[in-house]
């Protein structure tokens, strides 16, 4: 390819300018220098050029060559190797400084080569004044360029740190389970973006709203009551800034949320947040949720913050989706499809682990066996669908009656097991009674009382091992049946 063709294929100077017109420095200097050169030439043409005795010809000639060559070299480098966008401002400042200093050199050399008594008063003042102006301008522009370069280097260093944080985050979350992926996502985004609160919302198909799934906050800024209310909020699609981002799939950066009509502040804490940054979490156009970051200070988020947050969200989205699918597959192997409780296979695994923990911590372990009193009659009289609805109702009651640390299982057709770590006979009996009473009140059909019989057994009171504990609870449940059903009976010690 010829040089001329290469030059023609170069982008024009106007395409290298950004929105701030940074490249106007160099054209401005060239125009100013051109006007000044015309004035100097006018004086030179009417003046006598002599080699005065005290003039060092080589020194003056060298300065003229350097002063003339520097702008040409600078222009050539700039034309054939346009500077990158990031260092464009630095190039402009330093380049303009070099040009200004070059013209000062030219003027100084002309001052030595022109006979001073032939210039007149104007010419005599023009050359030293011009030299002083161009020298000062050059030094000032060079200092500005160095300061700008320092700022760019610091900015680049910060960007590299953020990029390293993103890489570390990506490596970390690929090895974690589902909930830990969510927790690490908000923690990293909170730290790297200097947010004061960060909440990850995932879309819940059943509730048809965004539900908080992980969060982190600065405790000295946000009181616990505020955090509790935030985590209780649900955002339907399009509601508030958070719902708007999910509905549109577009990130949003707001410097003052009070001035944004979409904002829905937390009641009682309307003045707590000032700035927010919300980015969607989506995989191949399918939206999983959003991440919302807030700052209580008046320092707004920047465009760089938005780009970085979007990068974090994009990386997290892939892992969150993968972890979600893996969790669903795992749940299928340990969960009963009808009731949503754990299945009998998982009971064996949990019982083994809880037996070891009970022995290590020297604490009791209670087991309830809950059996339906009316499933067969419901199936015969109203059909199996009503029977399934009845079993699902019992499962809901059991879930509502137990603690977060407890376990509920569908053991066989109409039998359920409830494992209560740390519970004694009285506490386990109270849980069983609560289940019995609520089922009796809720689960019934015309002519059929939807009741359950409950057996209670506690380790080490009624048994010494897992097999004995299960047998004791089963025996207590059948004792409830023998005594008339719809009751709670504890095993015999």
XYZ file of C-alpha atoms in Angstrom:
493
model
C 0.000 0.000 0.000
C 1.396 3.406 -0.965
C 2.128 6.120 1.613
C -0.399 8.400 -0.059
C -3.118 5.733 0.241
C -2.234 5.197 3.910
C -2.504 8.935 4.552
C -5.845 9.149 2.759
C -7.198 6.283 4.863
C -6.288 8.063 8.091
C -9.286 9.445 9.963
C -9.614 13.204 9.726
C -8.579 15.309 12.683
C -12.182 16.153 13.488
C -12.919 12.485 14.138
C -10.258 12.403 16.855
C -11.865 15.201 18.836
C -14.033 14.237 21.758
C -16.975 16.088 23.216
C -14.697 18.530 25.051
C -12.724 19.575 21.984
C -9.366 18.705 23.516
C -7.491 18.932 20.225
C -8.288 22.640 19.938
C -5.097 23.377 21.876
C -2.771 22.503 19.016
C -4.702 24.354 16.268
C -4.979 27.349 18.591
C -1.245 27.483 19.136
C -0.593 27.141 15.406
C -2.948 30.015 14.550
C -1.420 32.253 17.206
C 2.091 31.409 16.072
C 1.189 32.082 12.460
C -0.125 35.573 13.223
C 2.918 36.383 15.293
C 5.271 35.074 12.576
C 3.680 37.394 9.998
C 4.332 40.387 12.232
C 7.932 39.325 12.791
C 8.486 38.847 9.054
C 7.224 42.354 8.370
C 9.841 43.753 10.688
C 12.541 41.478 9.337
C 11.924 42.511 5.741
C 12.516 46.142 6.694
C 15.491 45.397 8.896
C 19.087 44.468 8.407
C 20.038 40.942 9.312
C 23.613 40.813 10.487
C 25.849 38.409 12.300
C 26.810 40.412 15.343
C 30.152 39.643 16.863
C 28.790 38.256 20.140
C 26.380 35.878 18.418
C 27.294 32.222 18.470
C 26.277 31.191 14.940
C 26.126 27.471 15.710
C 24.003 28.016 18.824
C 21.513 30.236 17.018
C 21.350 27.907 14.033
C 20.718 24.906 16.267
C 17.881 26.664 18.060
C 16.327 27.661 14.738
C 16.525 24.078 13.486
C 15.074 22.657 16.703
C 12.416 25.323 16.916
C 11.344 24.652 13.344
C 11.622 20.856 13.476
C 9.839 20.288 16.799
C 6.378 21.356 15.590
C 6.823 19.420 12.354
C 7.892 16.259 14.147
C 5.061 16.603 16.613
C 2.512 17.086 13.840
C 3.930 14.095 11.936
C 3.774 11.790 14.946
C 0.272 12.928 15.725
C -0.896 12.367 12.131
C 0.614 8.917 11.583
C 0.052 7.618 15.137
C -3.008 9.291 16.609
C -2.958 9.146 20.426
C -5.365 6.880 22.262
C -8.519 8.349 23.705
C -7.257 7.968 27.250
C -4.046 10.021 26.766
C -5.514 12.502 24.310
C -5.654 15.347 26.814
C -2.076 14.718 27.966
C -0.890 14.737 24.337
C -2.645 18.057 23.716
C -1.246 19.829 26.758
C 2.352 18.647 26.322
C 2.235 19.049 22.540
C 1.001 22.631 22.853
C 3.735 23.317 25.411
C 6.420 22.022 23.062
C 5.083 24.193 20.250
C 5.054 27.287 22.442
C 8.618 26.689 23.626
C 9.717 26.087 20.023
C 8.382 29.488 18.933
C 10.120 31.099 21.912
C 13.390 29.582 20.669
C 12.764 30.969 17.195
C 12.150 34.438 18.552
C 15.263 34.298 20.708
C 17.344 33.334 17.664
C 15.798 36.117 15.556
C 16.663 38.561 18.300
C 20.306 37.638 17.906
C 20.257 37.744 14.097
C 18.418 41.031 13.564
C 20.196 44.320 13.977
C 18.387 45.930 16.896
C 18.812 49.573 15.736
C 16.988 48.731 12.486
C 13.814 47.446 14.189
C 12.501 50.591 15.748
C 10.806 50.765 19.113
C 7.977 48.370 18.232
C 10.252 45.711 16.873
C 12.677 46.077 19.744
C 9.881 45.365 22.231
C 8.089 42.787 20.111
C 10.743 40.075 20.055
C 11.627 39.931 23.802
C 7.973 40.334 24.752
C 6.989 37.513 22.427
C 9.806 35.359 23.759
C 8.596 35.907 27.321
C 4.967 35.210 26.454
C 5.708 32.033 24.486
C 8.146 30.760 27.114
C 5.661 31.299 29.933
C 2.889 29.709 27.887
C 5.084 26.719 27.056
C 6.132 26.140 30.644
C 2.541 26.498 31.826
C 1.249 24.055 29.232
C 3.991 21.560 30.034
C 3.147 21.733 33.756
C -0.517 21.271 32.932
C 0.396 18.281 30.769
C 2.430 16.680 33.538
C -0.397 17.219 36.022
C -2.877 15.759 33.563
C -0.573 12.801 32.961
C -0.375 12.169 36.715
C -4.148 12.220 36.925
C -4.481 9.797 34.026
C -1.918 7.447 35.547
C -3.790 7.447 38.864
C -7.053 6.857 37.014
C -5.510 4.004 35.061
C -4.127 2.508 38.261
C -7.601 2.635 39.803
C -9.088 1.048 36.711
C -6.523 -1.752 36.852
C -7.367 -2.389 40.497
C -11.035 -2.542 39.618
C -10.323 -4.903 36.735
C -8.273 -7.120 39.043
C -11.147 -7.113 41.529
C -13.509 -8.162 38.738
C -11.187 -11.001 37.704
C -10.809 -12.175 41.312
C -14.585 -12.019 41.738
C -15.143 -14.098 38.596
C -12.671 -16.775 39.716
C -14.217 -16.873 43.190
C -17.907 -17.195 42.404
C -17.458 -20.017 39.897
C -16.593 -22.313 42.812
C -19.405 -21.388 45.202
C -22.918 -22.609 45.942
C -26.017 -20.658 44.965
C -26.578 -18.487 48.069
C -22.873 -17.818 48.536
C -22.678 -16.619 44.927
C -25.397 -14.081 45.722
C -23.680 -12.988 48.948
C -20.260 -12.598 47.325
C -21.757 -10.645 44.427
C -23.191 -7.939 46.671
C -20.106 -7.889 48.891
C -17.691 -7.344 46.007
C -19.855 -4.725 44.303
C -20.336 -2.919 47.615
C -16.574 -2.800 48.282
C -15.264 -2.019 44.806
C -17.854 0.645 43.978
C -17.669 2.241 47.447
C -21.415 1.941 47.927
C -22.908 2.279 51.382
C -25.613 -0.302 50.725
C -26.018 -3.002 48.091
C -29.055 -5.250 47.614
C -29.490 -8.009 45.039
C -33.100 -8.627 43.981
C -34.178 -11.750 42.075
C -37.459 -12.149 40.226
C -39.945 -14.446 41.947
C -42.356 -16.009 39.481
C -44.880 -16.917 42.171
C -44.992 -13.467 43.795
C -44.486 -11.709 40.443
C -42.087 -9.264 42.051
C -38.421 -8.627 42.812
C -37.449 -10.197 46.143
C -34.283 -9.292 48.147
C -31.953 -12.299 48.013
C -28.672 -10.883 49.378
C -27.656 -7.575 50.945
C -24.828 -5.723 52.657
C -24.770 -2.250 54.209
C -22.711 0.151 56.327
C -24.213 -0.118 59.809
C -23.147 3.377 60.902
C -25.162 4.867 58.015
C -28.243 2.642 57.854
C -30.087 1.722 61.080
C -31.381 -1.801 61.574
C -35.012 -0.720 61.277
C -34.289 0.750 57.841
C -32.535 -2.442 56.741
C -35.440 -4.551 58.008
C -37.930 -2.501 56.015
C -35.800 -2.601 52.867
C -35.499 -6.391 53.028
C -39.265 -6.648 53.466
C -39.978 -4.643 50.309
C -41.126 -6.287 47.093
C -40.888 -4.516 43.728
C -43.398 -5.428 41.003
C -42.175 -4.968 37.462
C -41.969 -1.249 36.669
C -42.430 -0.093 40.291
C -39.834 2.426 41.463
C -36.377 2.809 39.960
C -35.607 -0.824 40.827
C -38.680 -2.169 39.053
C -38.119 0.180 36.105
C -34.609 -1.200 35.520
C -35.947 -4.763 35.607
C -38.795 -3.915 33.234
C -36.588 -2.148 30.676
C -33.334 -4.050 31.079
C -31.471 -0.710 31.067
C -29.107 0.345 33.867
C -29.945 3.535 35.722
C -27.723 6.034 37.545
C -29.424 8.724 39.636
C -27.517 11.490 41.405
C -30.474 12.671 43.512
C -33.249 10.141 43.935
C -35.539 12.770 45.474
C -35.618 14.581 42.144
C -36.494 11.430 40.190
C -40.221 10.821 39.700
C -39.695 7.036 39.625
C -38.227 6.957 43.118
C -40.138 5.154 45.889
C -38.346 5.946 49.185
C -38.687 3.793 52.285
C -41.451 5.266 54.500
C -39.950 7.033 57.492
C -36.484 7.180 55.935
C -37.128 9.425 52.941
C -33.945 11.493 53.409
C -31.540 8.626 53.987
C -30.512 7.886 50.394
C -29.101 10.464 47.986
C -27.646 8.624 44.989
C -28.342 5.189 43.541
C -27.021 2.931 40.812
C -29.165 0.036 39.570
C -28.043 -2.516 36.982
C -29.968 -5.505 35.577
C -28.852 -9.112 35.927
C -29.706 -10.876 32.703
C -28.580 -13.838 30.622
C -29.167 -13.781 26.862
C -31.918 -11.205 27.251
C -33.706 -13.109 30.037
C -33.790 -10.979 33.176
C -33.039 -12.665 36.482
C -33.109 -9.589 38.716
C -31.247 -6.368 39.527
C -28.516 -5.069 41.826
C -29.200 -1.748 43.559
C -26.389 0.295 45.151
C -26.958 3.463 47.156
C -24.931 6.207 48.774
C -26.068 8.399 51.623
C -23.488 11.050 50.696
C -23.962 13.624 47.959
C -21.130 12.100 45.917
C -22.856 10.651 42.848
C -21.872 7.511 41.011
C -19.880 8.033 37.806
C -20.029 6.609 34.319
C -17.005 4.448 35.166
C -18.935 3.106 38.171
C -21.851 2.251 35.889
C -19.596 0.408 33.422
C -17.901 -1.519 36.218
C -21.197 -2.419 37.903
C -22.540 -3.686 34.571
C -19.426 -5.849 34.138
C -19.884 -7.329 37.618
C -23.575 -7.968 36.933
C -22.846 -9.654 33.591
C -20.293 -11.992 35.156
C -22.529 -12.728 38.135
C -25.562 -13.402 35.932
C -23.903 -16.375 34.224
C -22.855 -17.952 37.517
C -26.163 -17.187 39.257
C -28.092 -18.855 36.456
C -25.792 -21.879 36.519
C -25.975 -22.116 40.317
C -29.771 -21.764 40.200
C -30.104 -24.624 37.720
C -27.760 -26.803 39.778
C -29.748 -26.015 42.930
C -33.004 -26.937 41.222
C -31.500 -30.230 40.028
C -30.187 -30.916 43.511
C -33.559 -30.088 45.053
C -35.254 -32.538 42.701
C -33.205 -35.396 44.160
C -34.021 -34.573 47.798
C -37.484 -33.003 47.537
C -40.939 -34.548 47.311
C -42.595 -33.267 44.143
C -46.118 -33.111 45.601
C -45.565 -31.344 48.927
C -42.231 -29.593 48.441
C -40.891 -31.145 51.672
C -37.722 -33.231 51.802
C -38.130 -36.857 50.758
C -37.399 -40.088 52.658
C -33.983 -40.538 51.015
C -32.828 -37.177 52.306
C -34.171 -38.034 55.768
C -31.532 -40.736 56.152
C -28.740 -38.290 55.315
C -30.029 -35.538 57.615
C -30.685 -37.948 60.490
C -27.118 -39.282 60.321
C -25.684 -35.748 60.401
C -27.966 -34.593 63.233
C -27.243 -37.685 65.331
C -23.523 -36.935 65.112
C -24.121 -33.283 66.005
C -26.365 -34.185 68.947
C -23.701 -36.530 70.324
C -20.940 -33.935 69.836
C -22.909 -31.066 71.429
C -24.578 -33.265 74.055
C -28.076 -32.031 73.201
C -31.406 -33.808 72.558
C -32.875 -34.617 69.152
C -36.642 -34.901 68.733
C -38.611 -36.646 65.996
C -42.316 -36.274 65.202
C -44.244 -38.723 63.056
C -47.400 -37.158 61.632
C -49.955 -39.430 59.957
C -53.197 -38.485 58.219
C -56.429 -39.811 59.694
C -58.610 -39.162 56.668
C -56.672 -39.548 53.401
C -58.289 -42.839 52.320
C -61.836 -41.523 52.897
C -61.019 -38.321 50.986
C -59.632 -40.254 48.043
C -62.631 -42.630 47.975
C -65.264 -39.909 48.374
C -63.799 -36.876 46.532
C -61.049 -38.298 44.322
C -57.261 -38.356 44.442
C -56.888 -34.697 43.470
C -58.680 -33.629 46.666
C -56.499 -36.090 48.534
C -53.383 -34.487 47.078
C -54.697 -31.062 48.049
C -55.202 -32.369 51.581
C -51.595 -33.628 51.797
C -50.300 -30.313 50.447
C -52.299 -28.510 53.112
C -50.719 -30.634 55.868
C -47.260 -29.880 54.424
C -47.995 -26.131 54.536
C -49.067 -26.366 58.163
C -45.909 -28.264 59.104
C -43.651 -25.712 57.356
C -45.355 -22.858 59.217
C -45.115 -24.616 62.593
C -41.375 -25.388 62.657
C -38.226 -23.307 63.064
C -35.705 -22.472 60.365
C -33.284 -24.970 61.918
C -35.851 -27.819 61.817
C -36.493 -30.308 58.994
C -39.751 -31.639 57.533
C -40.042 -34.742 55.327
C -42.751 -36.631 53.478
C -41.811 -40.129 54.597
C -44.477 -42.280 52.907
C -47.886 -41.802 51.276
C -49.611 -39.921 54.096
C -46.851 -39.998 56.723
C -44.646 -37.022 57.549
C -41.534 -36.731 59.721
C -40.367 -33.612 61.543
C -36.824 -33.523 62.951
C -36.260 -30.975 65.735
C -32.570 -30.574 66.712
C -32.131 -29.485 70.326
C -35.815 -29.959 71.259
C -36.873 -31.839 74.405
C -40.070 -33.777 75.042
C -42.189 -30.781 76.054
C -41.019 -28.540 73.215
C -41.480 -31.293 70.627
C -44.917 -32.089 72.029
C -45.908 -28.403 71.742
C -44.885 -28.380 68.061
C -46.859 -31.567 67.438
C -49.929 -30.095 69.155
C -49.686 -26.933 67.069
C -49.598 -28.993 63.877
C -52.553 -31.145 65.006
C -54.702 -28.175 65.981
C -54.110 -26.134 62.821
C -54.700 -29.155 60.528
C -57.975 -29.839 62.307
C -59.075 -26.226 61.795
C -58.048 -25.916 58.154
C -58.006 -29.245 56.350
C -61.516 -30.620 56.169
C -64.217 -31.452 53.621
C -67.980 -31.904 54.047
C -68.546 -34.957 56.200
C -64.817 -35.632 56.706
C -62.646 -34.244 59.497
C -59.156 -33.730 58.113
C -57.157 -34.605 61.206
C -53.740 -36.105 61.946
C -52.243 -38.338 64.641
C -48.814 -37.407 65.962
C -46.135 -39.459 67.707
C -43.229 -37.865 69.619
C -39.854 -39.438 70.416
C -36.711 -37.788 71.780
C -33.093 -38.950 71.810
C -31.709 -39.985 74.341
C -34.938 -40.190 76.394
C -36.747 -42.751 74.208
C -33.936 -44.215 72.086
C -30.153 -44.440 71.773
C -29.739 -44.389 68.000
C -31.488 -43.269 64.822
C -33.231 -46.582 64.162
C -34.566 -46.654 67.700
C -35.707 -43.027 67.461
C -37.703 -43.709 64.294
C -39.256 -46.843 65.818
C -40.210 -44.975 68.993
C -41.899 -42.131 67.058
C -43.739 -44.670 64.886
C -44.944 -46.545 67.943
C -46.139 -43.326 69.585
C -48.049 -42.358 66.446
C -49.864 -45.718 66.368
C -50.678 -45.234 70.042
C -52.407 -41.964 69.052
C -54.393 -43.915 66.453
C -55.370 -46.550 69.023
C -56.531 -43.919 71.494
C -58.965 -42.390 68.989
C -56.839 -40.425 66.489
C -56.449 -36.638 66.262
C -54.048 -36.461 69.197
C -50.349 -36.162 70.131
C -48.705 -38.984 72.081
C -45.146 -39.200 73.404
C -43.245 -42.476 73.318
C -42.744 -44.391 76.524
C -39.400 -43.879 78.178
